[in-house]
Amino acid sequence: MEGFRENYERFQALGASVLGMCVESDRAHTAFAAALDVQFPLVSDFNRQIVGQFGIDYTEDEPFGGWWGMSRRSVFVLGRDGIVRYAWITDDPLVAPDVEEAIKAVQAMR
């Protein structure tokens, strides 16, 4: 998330929006955003509607560290037209997304 925070202005200059998403509560997102000084939106999908549609939810057959009901770490970059320009999803929450790859994906869609 830090890489996207540090490059947020580059995404804006390209006419793109950055959106982070998780199944945690709004309160958890507010604390997370404040701790990392994140300026872009973090969406709480506490009811799990969005993660199901994007296919980033873990099922009971896929325990994440013994916790069911978590979502995969995900980052989505959208253009001003609302079209997803880049989607990054991982099963490993310790792996960070490649910010330069996301920027290149946005540039390629211009």
PDB file of N, CA and C in Angstrom:
ATOM      1  N   MET A   1       0.824  -1.191   0.000  1.00  0.00           N
ATOM      2  CA  MET A   1       0.000   0.000   0.000  1.00  0.00           C
ATOM      3  C   MET A   1       0.867   1.253   0.000  1.00  0.00           C
ATOM      4  N   GLU A   2       2.040   1.137   0.637  1.00  0.00           N
ATOM      5  CA  GLU A   2       2.914   2.305   0.712  1.00  0.00           C
ATOM      6  C   GLU A   2       3.366   2.763  -0.670  1.00  0.00           C
ATOM      7  N   GLY A   3       3.640   1.813  -1.557  1.00  0.00           N
ATOM      8  CA  GLY A   3       4.073   2.161  -2.908  1.00  0.00           C
ATOM      9  C   GLY A   3       3.027   2.952  -3.665  1.00  0.00           C
ATOM     10  N   PHE A   4       1.771   2.601  -3.470  1.00  0.00           N
ATOM     11  CA  PHE A   4       0.696   3.344  -4.129  1.00  0.00           C
ATOM     12  C   PHE A   4       0.516   4.710  -3.483  1.00  0.00           C
ATOM     13  N   ARG A   5       0.704   4.772  -2.178  1.00  0.00           N
ATOM     14  CA  ARG A   5       0.633   6.068  -1.492  1.00  0.00           C
ATOM     15  C   ARG A   5       1.719   6.994  -2.026  1.00  0.00           C
ATOM     16  N   GLU A   6       2.940   6.468  -2.152  1.00  0.00           N
ATOM     17  CA  GLU A   6       4.071   7.278  -2.603  1.00  0.00           C
ATOM     18  C   GLU A   6       3.939   7.712  -4.059  1.00  0.00           C
ATOM     19  N   ASN A   7       3.175   6.994  -4.844  1.00  0.00           N
ATOM     20  CA  ASN A   7       3.025   7.294  -6.276  1.00  0.00           C
ATOM     21  C   ASN A   7       1.625   7.771  -6.645  1.00  0.00           C
ATOM     22  N   TYR A   8       0.839   8.113  -5.655  1.00  0.00           N
ATOM     23  CA  TYR A   8      -0.552   8.495  -5.894  1.00  0.00           C
ATOM     24  C   TYR A   8      -0.670   9.656  -6.881  1.00  0.00           C
ATOM     25  N   GLU A   9       0.194  10.657  -6.758  1.00  0.00           N
ATOM     26  CA  GLU A   9       0.130  11.810  -7.665  1.00  0.00           C
ATOM     27  C   GLU A   9       0.434  11.407  -9.104  1.00  0.00           C
ATOM     28  N   ARG A  10       1.282  10.418  -9.292  1.00  0.00           N
ATOM     29  CA  ARG A  10       1.569   9.937 -10.650  1.00  0.00           C
ATOM     30  C   ARG A  10       0.314   9.331 -11.272  1.00  0.00           C
ATOM     31  N   PHE A  11      -0.431   8.561 -10.478  1.00  0.00           N
ATOM     32  CA  PHE A  11      -1.678   7.991 -10.981  1.00  0.00           C
ATOM     33  C   PHE A  11      -2.676   9.092 -11.318  1.00  0.00           C
ATOM     34  N   GLN A  12      -2.790  10.083 -10.449  1.00  0.00           N
ATOM     35  CA  GLN A  12      -3.704  11.189 -10.703  1.00  0.00           C
ATOM     36  C   GLN A  12      -3.320  11.933 -11.977  1.00  0.00           C
ATOM     37  N   ALA A  13      -2.028  12.146 -12.191  1.00  0.00           N
ATOM     38  CA  ALA A  13      -1.564  12.848 -13.388  1.00  0.00           C
ATOM     39  C   ALA A  13      -1.916  12.078 -14.661  1.00  0.00           C
ATOM     40  N   LEU A  14      -2.054  10.763 -14.542  1.00  0.00           N
ATOM     41  CA  LEU A  14      -2.440   9.927 -15.682  1.00  0.00           C
ATOM     42  C   LEU A  14      -3.959   9.845 -15.843  1.00  0.00           C
ATOM     43  N   GLY A  15      -4.687  10.503 -14.953  1.00  0.00           N
ATOM     44  CA  GLY A  15      -6.143  10.480 -15.024  1.00  0.00           C
ATOM     45  C   GLY A  15      -6.754   9.229 -14.443  1.00  0.00           C
ATOM     46  N   ALA A  16      -6.018   8.534 -13.585  1.00  0.00           N
ATOM     47  CA  ALA A  16      -6.503   7.283 -12.990  1.00  0.00           C
ATOM     48  C   ALA A  16      -6.850   7.483 -11.523  1.00  0.00           C
ATOM     49  N   SER A  17      -7.703   6.619 -11.019  1.00  0.00           N
ATOM     50  CA  SER A  17      -8.033   6.575  -9.599  1.00  0.00           C
ATOM     51  C   SER A  17      -7.443   5.302  -9.020  1.00  0.00           C
ATOM     52  N   VAL A  18      -7.059   5.352  -7.758  1.00  0.00           N
ATOM     53  CA  VAL A  18      -6.543   4.180  -7.058  1.00  0.00           C
ATOM     54  C   VAL A  18      -7.537   3.839  -5.959  1.00  0.00           C
ATOM     55  N   LEU A  19      -7.828   2.558  -5.802  1.00  0.00           N
ATOM     56  CA  LEU A  19      -8.812   2.096  -4.829  1.00  0.00           C
ATOM     57  C   LEU A  19      -8.277   0.868  -4.127  1.00  0.00           C
ATOM     58  N   GLY A  20      -8.277   0.871  -2.802  1.00  0.00           N
ATOM     59  CA  GLY A  20      -7.932  -0.307  -2.018  1.00  0.00           C
ATOM     60  C   GLY A  20      -9.207  -0.897  -1.432  1.00  0.00           C
ATOM     61  N   MET A  21      -9.245  -2.208  -1.274  1.00  0.00           N
ATOM     62  CA  MET A  21     -10.477  -2.851  -0.801  1.00  0.00           C
ATOM     63  C   MET A  21     -10.149  -3.965   0.184  1.00  0.00           C
ATOM     64  N   CYS A  22     -11.005  -4.125   1.201  1.00  0.00           N
ATOM     65  CA  CYS A  22     -10.843  -5.174   2.196  1.00  0.00           C
ATOM     66  C   CYS A  22     -12.195  -5.471   2.833  1.00  0.00           C
ATOM     67  N   VAL A  23     -12.285  -6.614   3.496  1.00  0.00           N
ATOM     68  CA  VAL A  23     -13.551  -6.981   4.144  1.00  0.00           C
ATOM     69  C   VAL A  23     -13.612  -6.507   5.593  1.00  0.00           C
ATOM     70  N   GLU A  24     -12.660  -5.722   6.006  1.00  0.00           N
ATOM     71  CA  GLU A  24     -12.672  -5.218   7.371  1.00  0.00           C
ATOM     72  C   GLU A  24     -13.643  -4.046   7.503  1.00  0.00           C
ATOM     73  N   SER A  25     -13.899  -3.652   8.726  1.00  0.00           N
ATOM     74  CA  SER A  25     -14.865  -2.593   9.010  1.00  0.00           C
ATOM     75  C   SER A  25     -14.347  -1.223   8.596  1.00  0.00           C
ATOM     76  N   ASP A  26     -15.270  -0.270   8.505  1.00  0.00           N
ATOM     77  CA  ASP A  26     -14.888   1.114   8.210  1.00  0.00           C
ATOM     78  C   ASP A  26     -13.920   1.645   9.264  1.00  0.00           C
ATOM     79  N   ARG A  27     -14.148   1.276  10.508  1.00  0.00           N
ATOM     80  CA  ARG A  27     -13.281   1.732  11.601  1.00  0.00           C
ATOM     81  C   ARG A  27     -11.844   1.231  11.389  1.00  0.00           C
ATOM     82  N   ALA A  28     -11.700  -0.035  11.000  1.00  0.00           N
ATOM     83  CA  ALA A  28     -10.370  -0.597  10.747  1.00  0.00           C
ATOM     84  C   ALA A  28      -9.707   0.111   9.570  1.00  0.00           C
ATOM     85  N   HIS A  29     -10.478   0.409   8.535  1.00  0.00           N
ATOM     86  CA  HIS A  29      -9.932   1.109   7.366  1.00  0.00           C
ATOM     87  C   HIS A  29      -9.499   2.520   7.723  1.00  0.00           C
ATOM     88  N   THR A  30     -10.280   3.192   8.529  1.00  0.00           N
ATOM     89  CA  THR A  30      -9.938   4.552   8.941  1.00  0.00           C
ATOM     90  C   THR A  30      -8.618   4.560   9.697  1.00  0.00           C
ATOM     91  N   ALA A  31      -8.445   3.616  10.612  1.00  0.00           N
ATOM     92  CA  ALA A  31      -7.202   3.524  11.380  1.00  0.00           C
ATOM     93  C   ALA A  31      -6.025   3.175  10.473  1.00  0.00           C
ATOM     94  N   PHE A  32      -6.242   2.245   9.542  1.00  0.00           N
ATOM     95  CA  PHE A  32      -5.196   1.828   8.607  1.00  0.00           C
ATOM     96  C   PHE A  32      -4.776   2.998   7.722  1.00  0.00           C
ATOM     97  N   ALA A  33      -5.743   3.709   7.177  1.00  0.00           N
ATOM     98  CA  ALA A  33      -5.454   4.846   6.302  1.00  0.00           C
ATOM     99  C   ALA A  33      -4.699   5.937   7.054  1.00  0.00           C
ATOM    100  N   ALA A  34      -5.083   6.191   8.296  1.00  0.00           N
ATOM    101  CA  ALA A  34      -4.411   7.210   9.095  1.00  0.00           C
ATOM    102  C   ALA A  34      -2.978   6.792   9.420  1.00  0.00           C
ATOM    103  N   ALA A  35      -2.784   5.529   9.758  1.00  0.00           N
ATOM    104  CA  ALA A  35      -1.452   5.043  10.117  1.00  0.00           C
ATOM    105  C   ALA A  35      -0.482   5.122   8.940  1.00  0.00           C
ATOM    106  N   LEU A  36      -0.980   4.866   7.732  1.00  0.00           N
ATOM    107  CA  LEU A  36      -0.128   4.887   6.541  1.00  0.00           C
ATOM    108  C   LEU A  36      -0.221   6.185   5.759  1.00  0.00           C
ATOM    109  N   ASP A  37      -1.044   7.120   6.227  1.00  0.00           N
ATOM    110  CA  ASP A  37      -1.276   8.390   5.530  1.00  0.00           C
ATOM    111  C   ASP A  37      -1.703   8.150   4.086  1.00  0.00           C
ATOM    112  N   VAL A  38      -2.661   7.246   3.905  1.00  0.00           N
ATOM    113  CA  VAL A  38      -3.186   6.907   2.582  1.00  0.00           C
ATOM    114  C   VAL A  38      -4.202   7.957   2.168  1.00  0.00           C
ATOM    115  N   GLN A  39      -4.030   8.525   0.966  1.00  0.00           N
ATOM    116  CA  GLN A  39      -4.918   9.572   0.479  1.00  0.00           C
ATOM    117  C   GLN A  39      -6.013   9.057  -0.447  1.00  0.00           C
ATOM    118  N   PHE A  40      -5.843   7.849  -0.982  1.00  0.00           N
ATOM    119  CA  PHE A  40      -6.853   7.306  -1.891  1.00  0.00           C
ATOM    120  C   PHE A  40      -7.863   6.474  -1.109  1.00  0.00           C
ATOM    121  N   PRO A  41      -9.024   6.222  -1.689  1.00  0.00           N
ATOM    122  CA  PRO A  41     -10.091   5.520  -0.978  1.00  0.00           C
ATOM    123  C   PRO A  41      -9.751   4.071  -0.654  1.00  0.00           C
ATOM    124  N   LEU A  42     -10.099   3.670   0.562  1.00  0.00           N
ATOM    125  CA  LEU A  42     -10.062   2.276   0.973  1.00  0.00           C
ATOM    126  C   LEU A  42     -11.507   1.860   1.196  1.00  0.00           C
ATOM    127  N   VAL A  43     -11.952   0.885   0.456  1.00  0.00           N
ATOM    128  CA  VAL A  43     -13.351   0.473   0.502  1.00  0.00           C
ATOM    129  C   VAL A  43     -13.513  -0.704   1.444  1.00  0.00           C
ATOM    130  N   SER A  44     -14.447  -0.588   2.371  1.00  0.00           N
ATOM    131  CA  SER A  44     -14.783  -1.690   3.257  1.00  0.00           C
ATOM    132  C   SER A  44     -15.931  -2.482   2.648  1.00  0.00           C
ATOM    133  N   ASP A  45     -15.690  -3.748   2.429  1.00  0.00           N
ATOM    134  CA  ASP A  45     -16.727  -4.647   1.915  1.00  0.00           C
ATOM    135  C   ASP A  45     -17.076  -5.643   3.010  1.00  0.00           C
ATOM    136  N   PHE A  46     -17.491  -5.097   4.136  1.00  0.00           N
ATOM    137  CA  PHE A  46     -17.764  -5.903   5.326  1.00  0.00           C
ATOM    138  C   PHE A  46     -18.806  -6.985   5.060  1.00  0.00           C
ATOM    139  N   ASN A  47     -19.749  -6.708   4.188  1.00  0.00           N
ATOM    140  CA  ASN A  47     -20.787  -7.695   3.851  1.00  0.00           C
ATOM    141  C   ASN A  47     -20.366  -8.637   2.722  1.00  0.00           C
ATOM    142  N   ARG A  48     -19.154  -8.448   2.203  1.00  0.00           N
ATOM    143  CA  ARG A  48     -18.526  -9.355   1.244  1.00  0.00           C
ATOM    144  C   ARG A  48     -19.212  -9.401  -0.116  1.00  0.00           C
ATOM    145  N   GLN A  49     -19.925  -8.381  -0.495  1.00  0.00           N
ATOM    146  CA  GLN A  49     -20.593  -8.360  -1.794  1.00  0.00           C
ATOM    147  C   GLN A  49     -19.600  -8.138  -2.930  1.00  0.00           C
ATOM    148  N   ILE A  50     -18.700  -7.212  -2.762  1.00  0.00           N
ATOM    149  CA  ILE A  50     -17.747  -6.877  -3.822  1.00  0.00           C
ATOM    150  C   ILE A  50     -16.700  -7.970  -3.988  1.00  0.00           C
ATOM    151  N   VAL A  51     -16.152  -8.473  -2.873  1.00  0.00           N
ATOM    152  CA  VAL A  51     -15.104  -9.490  -2.994  1.00  0.00           C
ATOM    153  C   VAL A  51     -15.611 -10.737  -3.701  1.00  0.00           C
ATOM    154  N   GLY A  52     -16.864 -11.063  -3.500  1.00  0.00           N
ATOM    155  CA  GLY A  52     -17.449 -12.201  -4.203  1.00  0.00           C
ATOM    156  C   GLY A  52     -17.536 -11.952  -5.696  1.00  0.00           C
ATOM    157  N   GLN A  53     -17.934 -10.749  -6.075  1.00  0.00           N
ATOM    158  CA  GLN A  53     -18.052 -10.405  -7.492  1.00  0.00           C
ATOM    159  C   GLN A  53     -16.694 -10.366  -8.186  1.00  0.00           C
ATOM    160  N   PHE A  54     -15.663  -9.946  -7.453  1.00  0.00           N
ATOM    161  CA  PHE A  54     -14.325  -9.876  -8.028  1.00  0.00           C
ATOM    162  C   PHE A  54     -13.553 -11.183  -7.880  1.00  0.00           C
ATOM    163  N   GLY A  55     -14.125 -12.154  -7.167  1.00  0.00           N
ATOM    164  CA  GLY A  55     -13.467 -13.443  -6.988  1.00  0.00           C
ATOM    165  C   GLY A  55     -12.243 -13.392  -6.097  1.00  0.00           C
ATOM    166  N   ILE A  56     -12.256 -12.491  -5.121  1.00  0.00           N
ATOM    167  CA  ILE A  56     -11.093 -12.357  -4.247  1.00  0.00           C
ATOM    168  C   ILE A  56     -11.386 -12.797  -2.817  1.00  0.00           C
ATOM    169  N   ASP A  57     -12.461 -13.511  -2.620  1.00  0.00           N
ATOM    170  CA  ASP A  57     -12.786 -14.003  -1.287  1.00  0.00           C
ATOM    171  C   ASP A  57     -12.219 -15.406  -1.088  1.00  0.00           C
ATOM    172  N   TYR A  58     -11.864 -15.699   0.146  1.00  0.00           N
ATOM    173  CA  TYR A  58     -11.471 -17.057   0.501  1.00  0.00           C
ATOM    174  C   TYR A  58     -12.734 -17.802   0.892  1.00  0.00           C
ATOM    175  N   THR A  59     -12.805 -19.059   0.534  1.00  0.00           N
ATOM    176  CA  THR A  59     -13.952 -19.878   0.918  1.00  0.00           C
ATOM    177  C   THR A  59     -13.563 -20.750   2.102  1.00  0.00           C
ATOM    178  N   GLU A  60     -14.518 -21.514   2.606  1.00  0.00           N
ATOM    179  CA  GLU A  60     -14.223 -22.419   3.717  1.00  0.00           C
ATOM    180  C   GLU A  60     -13.188 -23.463   3.329  1.00  0.00           C
ATOM    181  N   ASP A  61     -13.055 -23.731   2.040  1.00  0.00           N
ATOM    182  CA  ASP A  61     -12.064 -24.697   1.566  1.00  0.00           C
ATOM    183  C   ASP A  61     -10.675 -24.091   1.449  1.00  0.00           C
ATOM    184  N   GLU A  62     -10.571 -22.778   1.632  1.00  0.00           N
ATOM    185  CA  GLU A  62      -9.297 -22.084   1.479  1.00  0.00           C
ATOM    186  C   GLU A  62      -8.980 -21.274   2.735  1.00  0.00           C
ATOM    187  N   PRO A  63      -8.601 -21.943   3.806  1.00  0.00           N
ATOM    188  CA  PRO A  63      -8.305 -21.174   5.021  1.00  0.00           C
ATOM    189  C   PRO A  63      -7.070 -20.310   4.832  1.00  0.00           C
ATOM    190  N   PHE A  64      -7.156 -19.095   5.272  1.00  0.00           N
ATOM    191  CA  PHE A  64      -6.027 -18.172   5.235  1.00  0.00           C
ATOM    192  C   PHE A  64      -5.498 -18.072   6.654  1.00  0.00           C
ATOM    193  N   GLY A  65      -4.414 -18.775   6.914  1.00  0.00           N
ATOM    194  CA  GLY A  65      -3.829 -18.742   8.249  1.00  0.00           C
ATOM    195  C   GLY A  65      -4.803 -19.187   9.323  1.00  0.00           C
ATOM    196  N   GLY A  66      -5.730 -20.062   8.978  1.00  0.00           N
ATOM    197  CA  GLY A  66      -6.714 -20.522   9.943  1.00  0.00           C
ATOM    198  C   GLY A  66      -7.936 -19.630  10.044  1.00  0.00           C
ATOM    199  N   TRP A  67      -7.971 -18.540   9.285  1.00  0.00           N
ATOM    200  CA  TRP A  67      -9.096 -17.606   9.320  1.00  0.00           C
ATOM    201  C   TRP A  67      -9.914 -17.752   8.050  1.00  0.00           C
ATOM    202  N   TRP A  68     -11.157 -18.100   8.191  1.00  0.00           N
ATOM    203  CA  TRP A  68     -12.041 -18.122   7.033  1.00  0.00           C
ATOM    204  C   TRP A  68     -12.743 -16.773   6.945  1.00  0.00           C
ATOM    205  N   GLY A  69     -13.168 -16.424   5.780  1.00  0.00           N
ATOM    206  CA  GLY A  69     -13.897 -15.177   5.617  1.00  0.00           C
ATOM    207  C   GLY A  69     -13.027 -13.976   5.306  1.00  0.00           C
ATOM    208  N   MET A  70     -11.740 -14.183   5.089  1.00  0.00           N
ATOM    209  CA  MET A  70     -10.858 -13.082   4.712  1.00  0.00           C
ATOM    210  C   MET A  70     -10.905 -12.913   3.197  1.00  0.00           C
ATOM    211  N   SER A  71     -10.403 -11.801   2.724  1.00  0.00           N
ATOM    212  CA  SER A  71     -10.287 -11.605   1.275  1.00  0.00           C
ATOM    213  C   SER A  71      -8.812 -11.599   0.895  1.00  0.00           C
ATOM    214  N   ARG A  72      -8.568 -11.869  -0.369  1.00  0.00           N
ATOM    215  CA  ARG A  72      -7.197 -11.808  -0.867  1.00  0.00           C
ATOM    216  C   ARG A  72      -6.759 -10.341  -0.928  1.00  0.00           C
ATOM    217  N   ARG A  73      -5.488 -10.111  -0.675  1.00  0.00           N
ATOM    218  CA  ARG A  73      -4.961  -8.754  -0.782  1.00  0.00           C
ATOM    219  C   ARG A  73      -5.086  -8.324  -2.233  1.00  0.00           C
ATOM    220  N   SER A  74      -5.701  -7.184  -2.454  1.00  0.00           N
ATOM    221  CA  SER A  74      -6.021  -6.759  -3.815  1.00  0.00           C
ATOM    222  C   SER A  74      -5.822  -5.262  -3.981  1.00  0.00           C
ATOM    223  N   VAL A  75      -5.433  -4.876  -5.182  1.00  0.00           N
ATOM    224  CA  VAL A  75      -5.330  -3.468  -5.552  1.00  0.00           C
ATOM    225  C   VAL A  75      -5.920  -3.321  -6.946  1.00  0.00           C
ATOM    226  N   PHE A  76      -6.761  -2.314  -7.136  1.00  0.00           N
ATOM    227  CA  PHE A  76      -7.372  -2.044  -8.431  1.00  0.00           C
ATOM    228  C   PHE A  76      -7.069  -0.608  -8.828  1.00  0.00           C
ATOM    229  N   VAL A  77      -6.693  -0.402 -10.081  1.00  0.00           N
ATOM    230  CA  VAL A  77      -6.468   0.937 -10.619  1.00  0.00           C
ATOM    231  C   VAL A  77      -7.509   1.156 -11.707  1.00  0.00           C
ATOM    232  N   LEU A  78      -8.239   2.275 -11.605  1.00  0.00           N
ATOM    233  CA  LEU A  78      -9.302   2.580 -12.562  1.00  0.00           C
ATOM    234  C   LEU A  78      -9.011   3.883 -13.285  1.00  0.00           C
ATOM    235  N   GLY A  79      -9.422   3.961 -14.552  1.00  0.00           N
ATOM    236  CA  GLY A  79      -9.342   5.205 -15.297  1.00  0.00           C
ATOM    237  C   GLY A  79     -10.493   6.115 -14.903  1.00  0.00           C
ATOM    238  N   ARG A  80     -10.470   7.335 -15.393  1.00  0.00           N
ATOM    239  CA  ARG A  80     -11.554   8.278 -15.082  1.00  0.00           C
ATOM    240  C   ARG A  80     -12.909   7.784 -15.559  1.00  0.00           C
ATOM    241  N   ASP A  81     -12.903   6.925 -16.575  1.00  0.00           N
ATOM    242  CA  ASP A  81     -14.150   6.382 -17.102  1.00  0.00           C
ATOM    243  C   ASP A  81     -14.695   5.242 -16.254  1.00  0.00           C
ATOM    244  N   GLY A  82     -13.990   4.902 -15.164  1.00  0.00           N
ATOM    245  CA  GLY A  82     -14.447   3.860 -14.260  1.00  0.00           C
ATOM    246  C   GLY A  82     -14.063   2.452 -14.671  1.00  0.00           C
ATOM    247  N   ILE A  83     -13.359   2.333 -15.772  1.00  0.00           N
ATOM    248  CA  ILE A  83     -12.940   1.013 -16.243  1.00  0.00           C
ATOM    249  C   ILE A  83     -11.686   0.576 -15.489  1.00  0.00           C
ATOM    250  N   VAL A  84     -11.674  -0.681 -15.035  1.00  0.00           N
ATOM    251  CA  VAL A  84     -10.507  -1.209 -14.338  1.00  0.00           C
ATOM    252  C   VAL A  84      -9.340  -1.295 -15.315  1.00  0.00           C
ATOM    253  N   ARG A  85      -8.252  -0.635 -14.980  1.00  0.00           N
ATOM    254  CA  ARG A  85      -7.054  -0.607 -15.823  1.00  0.00           C
ATOM    255  C   ARG A  85      -6.050  -1.666 -15.388  1.00  0.00           C
ATOM    256  N   TYR A  86      -6.083  -1.989 -14.128  1.00  0.00           N
ATOM    257  CA  TYR A  86      -5.107  -2.922 -13.564  1.00  0.00           C
ATOM    258  C   TYR A  86      -5.732  -3.567 -12.344  1.00  0.00           C
ATOM    259  N   ALA A  87      -5.595  -4.860 -12.240  1.00  0.00           N
ATOM    260  CA  ALA A  87      -6.056  -5.575 -11.048  1.00  0.00           C
ATOM    261  C   ALA A  87      -4.925  -6.462 -10.569  1.00  0.00           C
ATOM    262  N   TRP A  88      -4.609  -6.354  -9.315  1.00  0.00           N
ATOM    263  CA  TRP A  88      -3.562  -7.174  -8.715  1.00  0.00           C
ATOM    264  C   TRP A  88      -4.172  -7.895  -7.525  1.00  0.00           C
ATOM    265  N   ILE A  89      -4.045  -9.202  -7.524  1.00  0.00           N
ATOM    266  CA  ILE A  89      -4.633 -10.032  -6.470  1.00  0.00           C
ATOM    267  C   ILE A  89      -3.596 -11.071  -6.074  1.00  0.00           C
ATOM    268  N   THR A  90      -3.411 -11.271  -4.788  1.00  0.00           N
ATOM    269  CA  THR A  90      -2.458 -12.276  -4.322  1.00  0.00           C
ATOM    270  C   THR A  90      -3.060 -13.113  -3.202  1.00  0.00           C
ATOM    271  N   ASP A  91      -2.576 -14.339  -3.110  1.00  0.00           N
ATOM    272  CA  ASP A  91      -2.937 -15.201  -1.991  1.00  0.00           C
ATOM    273  C   ASP A  91      -2.008 -14.971  -0.806  1.00  0.00           C
ATOM    274  N   ASP A  92      -0.904 -14.276  -1.029  1.00  0.00           N
ATOM    275  CA  ASP A  92       0.104 -14.049   0.002  1.00  0.00           C
ATOM    276  C   ASP A  92       0.065 -12.592   0.454  1.00  0.00           C
ATOM    277  N   PRO A  93      -0.439 -12.329   1.654  1.00  0.00           N
ATOM    278  CA  PRO A  93      -0.550 -10.943   2.113  1.00  0.00           C
ATOM    279  C   PRO A  93       0.794 -10.269   2.365  1.00  0.00           C
ATOM    280  N   LEU A  94       1.886 -11.030   2.341  1.00  0.00           N
ATOM    281  CA  LEU A  94       3.208 -10.446   2.542  1.00  0.00           C
ATOM    282  C   LEU A  94       3.839  -9.969   1.240  1.00  0.00           C
ATOM    283  N   VAL A  95       3.214 -10.283   0.116  1.00  0.00           N
ATOM    284  CA  VAL A  95       3.718  -9.864  -1.190  1.00  0.00           C
ATOM    285  C   VAL A  95       3.072  -8.537  -1.567  1.00  0.00           C
ATOM    286  N   ALA A  96       3.912  -7.564  -1.875  1.00  0.00           N
ATOM    287  CA  ALA A  96       3.407  -6.238  -2.251  1.00  0.00           C
ATOM    288  C   ALA A  96       3.251  -6.146  -3.765  1.00  0.00           C
ATOM    289  N   PRO A  97       2.278  -5.377  -4.217  1.00  0.00           N
ATOM    290  CA  PRO A  97       2.098  -5.196  -5.657  1.00  0.00           C
ATOM    291  C   PRO A  97       3.228  -4.370  -6.262  1.00  0.00           C
ATOM    292  N   ASP A  98       3.461  -4.563  -7.541  1.00  0.00           N
ATOM    293  CA  ASP A  98       4.458  -3.808  -8.288  1.00  0.00           C
ATOM    294  C   ASP A  98       3.800  -2.525  -8.794  1.00  0.00           C
ATOM    295  N   VAL A  99       4.122  -1.423  -8.159  1.00  0.00           N
ATOM    296  CA  VAL A  99       3.500  -0.143  -8.491  1.00  0.00           C
ATOM    297  C   VAL A  99       3.833   0.280  -9.914  1.00  0.00           C
ATOM    298  N   GLU A 100       5.070   0.074 -10.335  1.00  0.00           N
ATOM    299  CA  GLU A 100       5.456   0.459 -11.695  1.00  0.00           C
ATOM    300  C   GLU A 100       4.655  -0.322 -12.731  1.00  0.00           C
ATOM    301  N   GLU A 101       4.350  -1.576 -12.449  1.00  0.00           N
ATOM    302  CA  GLU A 101       3.523  -2.374 -13.350  1.00  0.00           C
ATOM    303  C   GLU A 101       2.128  -1.769 -13.474  1.00  0.00           C
ATOM    304  N   ALA A 102       1.586  -1.323 -12.370  1.00  0.00           N
ATOM    305  CA  ALA A 102       0.266  -0.686 -12.390  1.00  0.00           C
ATOM    306  C   ALA A 102       0.303   0.617 -13.183  1.00  0.00           C
ATOM    307  N   ILE A 103       1.348   1.404 -13.004  1.00  0.00           N
ATOM    308  CA  ILE A 103       1.482   2.662 -13.743  1.00  0.00           C
ATOM    309  C   ILE A 103       1.590   2.385 -15.239  1.00  0.00           C
ATOM    310  N   LYS A 104       2.381   1.396 -15.609  1.00  0.00           N
ATOM    311  CA  LYS A 104       2.513   1.035 -17.024  1.00  0.00           C
ATOM    312  C   LYS A 104       1.182   0.572 -17.604  1.00  0.00           C
ATOM    313  N   ALA A 105       0.398  -0.153 -16.812  1.00  0.00           N
ATOM    314  CA  ALA A 105      -0.913  -0.607 -17.283  1.00  0.00           C
ATOM    315  C   ALA A 105      -1.829   0.575 -17.559  1.00  0.00           C
ATOM    316  N   VAL A 106      -1.784   1.579 -16.696  1.00  0.00           N
ATOM    317  CA  VAL A 106      -2.600   2.776 -16.901  1.00  0.00           C
ATOM    318  C   VAL A 106      -2.115   3.530 -18.139  1.00  0.00           C
ATOM    319  N   GLN A 107      -0.813   3.675 -18.277  1.00  0.00           N
ATOM    320  CA  GLN A 107      -0.262   4.378 -19.443  1.00  0.00           C
ATOM    321  C   GLN A 107      -0.650   3.685 -20.744  1.00  0.00           C
ATOM    322  N   ALA A 108      -0.667   2.368 -20.747  1.00  0.00           N
ATOM    323  CA  ALA A 108      -0.998   1.605 -21.953  1.00  0.00           C
ATOM    324  C   ALA A 108      -2.450   1.780 -22.370  1.00  0.00           C
ATOM    325  N   MET A 109      -3.312   2.139 -21.450  1.00  0.00           N
ATOM    326  CA  MET A 109      -4.737   2.290 -21.741  1.00  0.00           C
ATOM    327  C   MET A 109      -5.089   3.693 -22.207  1.00  0.00           C
ATOM    328  N   ARG A 110      -4.127   4.599 -22.190  1.00  0.00           N
ATOM    329  CA  ARG A 110      -4.401   5.997 -22.568  1.00  0.00           C
ATOM    330  C   ARG A 110      -4.472   6.145 -24.051  1.00  0.00           C
TER     331      ARG A 110
END
